[in-house]
């Protein structure tokens, strides 16, 4: 997800997106541990998306 897309979401939508991304990341990590996934760069992009969403949530909590 891009930062501009994240800013347009509500706090509840961000929480849902964060939980979905975390589940996706653990699934990808487990699949990669068993046998190499086709595109290992997916791990990096999902991890960075998690960081973007978490950062936006914490930023909103501080305001």
mmCIF file of C-alpha atoms in Angstrom:
data_model
loop_
_atom_site.group_PDB
_atom_site.id
_atom_site.type_symbol
_atom_site.label_atom_id
_atom_site.label_comp_id
_atom_site.label_asym_id
_atom_site.label_seq_id
_atom_site.Cartn_x
_atom_site.Cartn_y
_atom_site.Cartn_z
ATOM 1 C CA UNK A 1 0.000 0.000 0.000
ATOM 2 C CA UNK A 2 1.108 3.518 -0.691
ATOM 3 C CA UNK A 3 1.195 6.164 2.005
ATOM 4 C CA UNK A 4 -1.469 8.227 0.213
ATOM 5 C CA UNK A 5 -3.848 5.252 0.300
ATOM 6 C CA UNK A 6 -3.176 4.673 3.989
ATOM 7 C CA UNK A 7 -3.938 8.288 4.945
ATOM 8 C CA UNK A 8 -7.434 8.011 3.426
ATOM 9 C CA UNK A 9 -8.443 5.039 5.615
ATOM 10 C CA UNK A 10 -10.198 5.322 8.964
ATOM 11 C CA UNK A 11 -8.658 4.014 12.188
ATOM 12 C CA UNK A 12 -10.893 0.918 12.185
ATOM 13 C CA UNK A 13 -9.968 0.141 8.587
ATOM 14 C CA UNK A 14 -6.293 0.543 9.458
ATOM 15 C CA UNK A 15 -6.634 -1.929 12.344
ATOM 16 C CA UNK A 16 -8.267 -4.442 10.007
ATOM 17 C CA UNK A 17 -5.641 -3.896 7.351
ATOM 18 C CA UNK A 18 -2.865 -4.314 9.915
ATOM 19 C CA UNK A 19 -4.210 -7.637 11.166
ATOM 20 C CA UNK A 20 -4.692 -8.865 7.594
ATOM 21 C CA UNK A 21 -1.139 -7.864 6.623
ATOM 22 C CA UNK A 22 0.320 -9.567 9.696
ATOM 23 C CA UNK A 23 -1.534 -12.778 8.854
ATOM 24 C CA UNK A 24 -0.324 -12.585 5.254
ATOM 25 C CA UNK A 25 3.251 -12.046 6.442
ATOM 26 C CA UNK A 26 3.222 -15.050 8.778
ATOM 27 C CA UNK A 27 1.681 -17.226 6.056
ATOM 28 C CA UNK A 28 4.353 -16.145 3.561
ATOM 29 C CA UNK A 29 7.115 -16.676 6.102
ATOM 30 C CA UNK A 30 5.918 -20.184 6.917
ATOM 31 C CA UNK A 31 5.532 -21.063 3.247
ATOM 32 C CA UNK A 32 9.030 -19.774 2.536
ATOM 33 C CA UNK A 33 10.487 -21.830 5.392
ATOM 34 C CA UNK A 34 9.018 -25.030 3.972
ATOM 35 C CA UNK A 35 9.869 -24.426 0.350
ATOM 36 C CA UNK A 36 11.120 -21.263 -1.367
ATOM 37 C CA UNK A 37 8.298 -19.022 -2.517
ATOM 38 C CA UNK A 38 8.253 -17.795 -6.087
ATOM 39 C CA UNK A 39 8.908 -14.146 -5.240
ATOM 40 C CA UNK A 40 10.810 -13.729 -1.962
ATOM 41 C CA UNK A 41 10.625 -9.936 -2.310
ATOM 42 C CA UNK A 42 6.968 -10.259 -1.277
ATOM 43 C CA UNK A 43 8.193 -10.675 2.289
ATOM 44 C CA UNK A 44 9.881 -7.285 2.182
ATOM 45 C CA UNK A 45 6.932 -5.467 0.624
ATOM 46 C CA UNK A 46 4.449 -6.913 3.118
ATOM 47 C CA UNK A 47 6.758 -6.138 6.040
ATOM 48 C CA UNK A 48 7.122 -2.546 4.869
ATOM 49 C CA UNK A 49 3.368 -2.208 4.412
ATOM 50 C CA UNK A 50 2.905 -3.390 7.997
ATOM 51 C CA UNK A 51 5.343 -0.718 9.138
ATOM 52 C CA UNK A 52 3.534 1.991 7.161
ATOM 53 C CA UNK A 53 0.126 1.086 8.604
ATOM 54 C CA UNK A 54 1.473 0.770 12.153
ATOM 55 C CA UNK A 55 3.222 4.128 11.851
ATOM 56 C CA UNK A 56 0.051 5.837 10.665
ATOM 57 C CA UNK A 57 -1.936 4.311 13.538
ATOM 58 C CA UNK A 58 0.550 5.445 16.164
ATOM 59 C CA UNK A 59 0.718 8.893 14.582
ATOM 60 C CA UNK A 60 -3.060 9.223 14.844
ATOM 61 C CA UNK A 61 -3.041 8.085 18.466
ATOM 62 C CA UNK A 62 -0.556 10.808 19.385
ATOM 63 C CA UNK A 63 -2.705 13.545 17.842
#
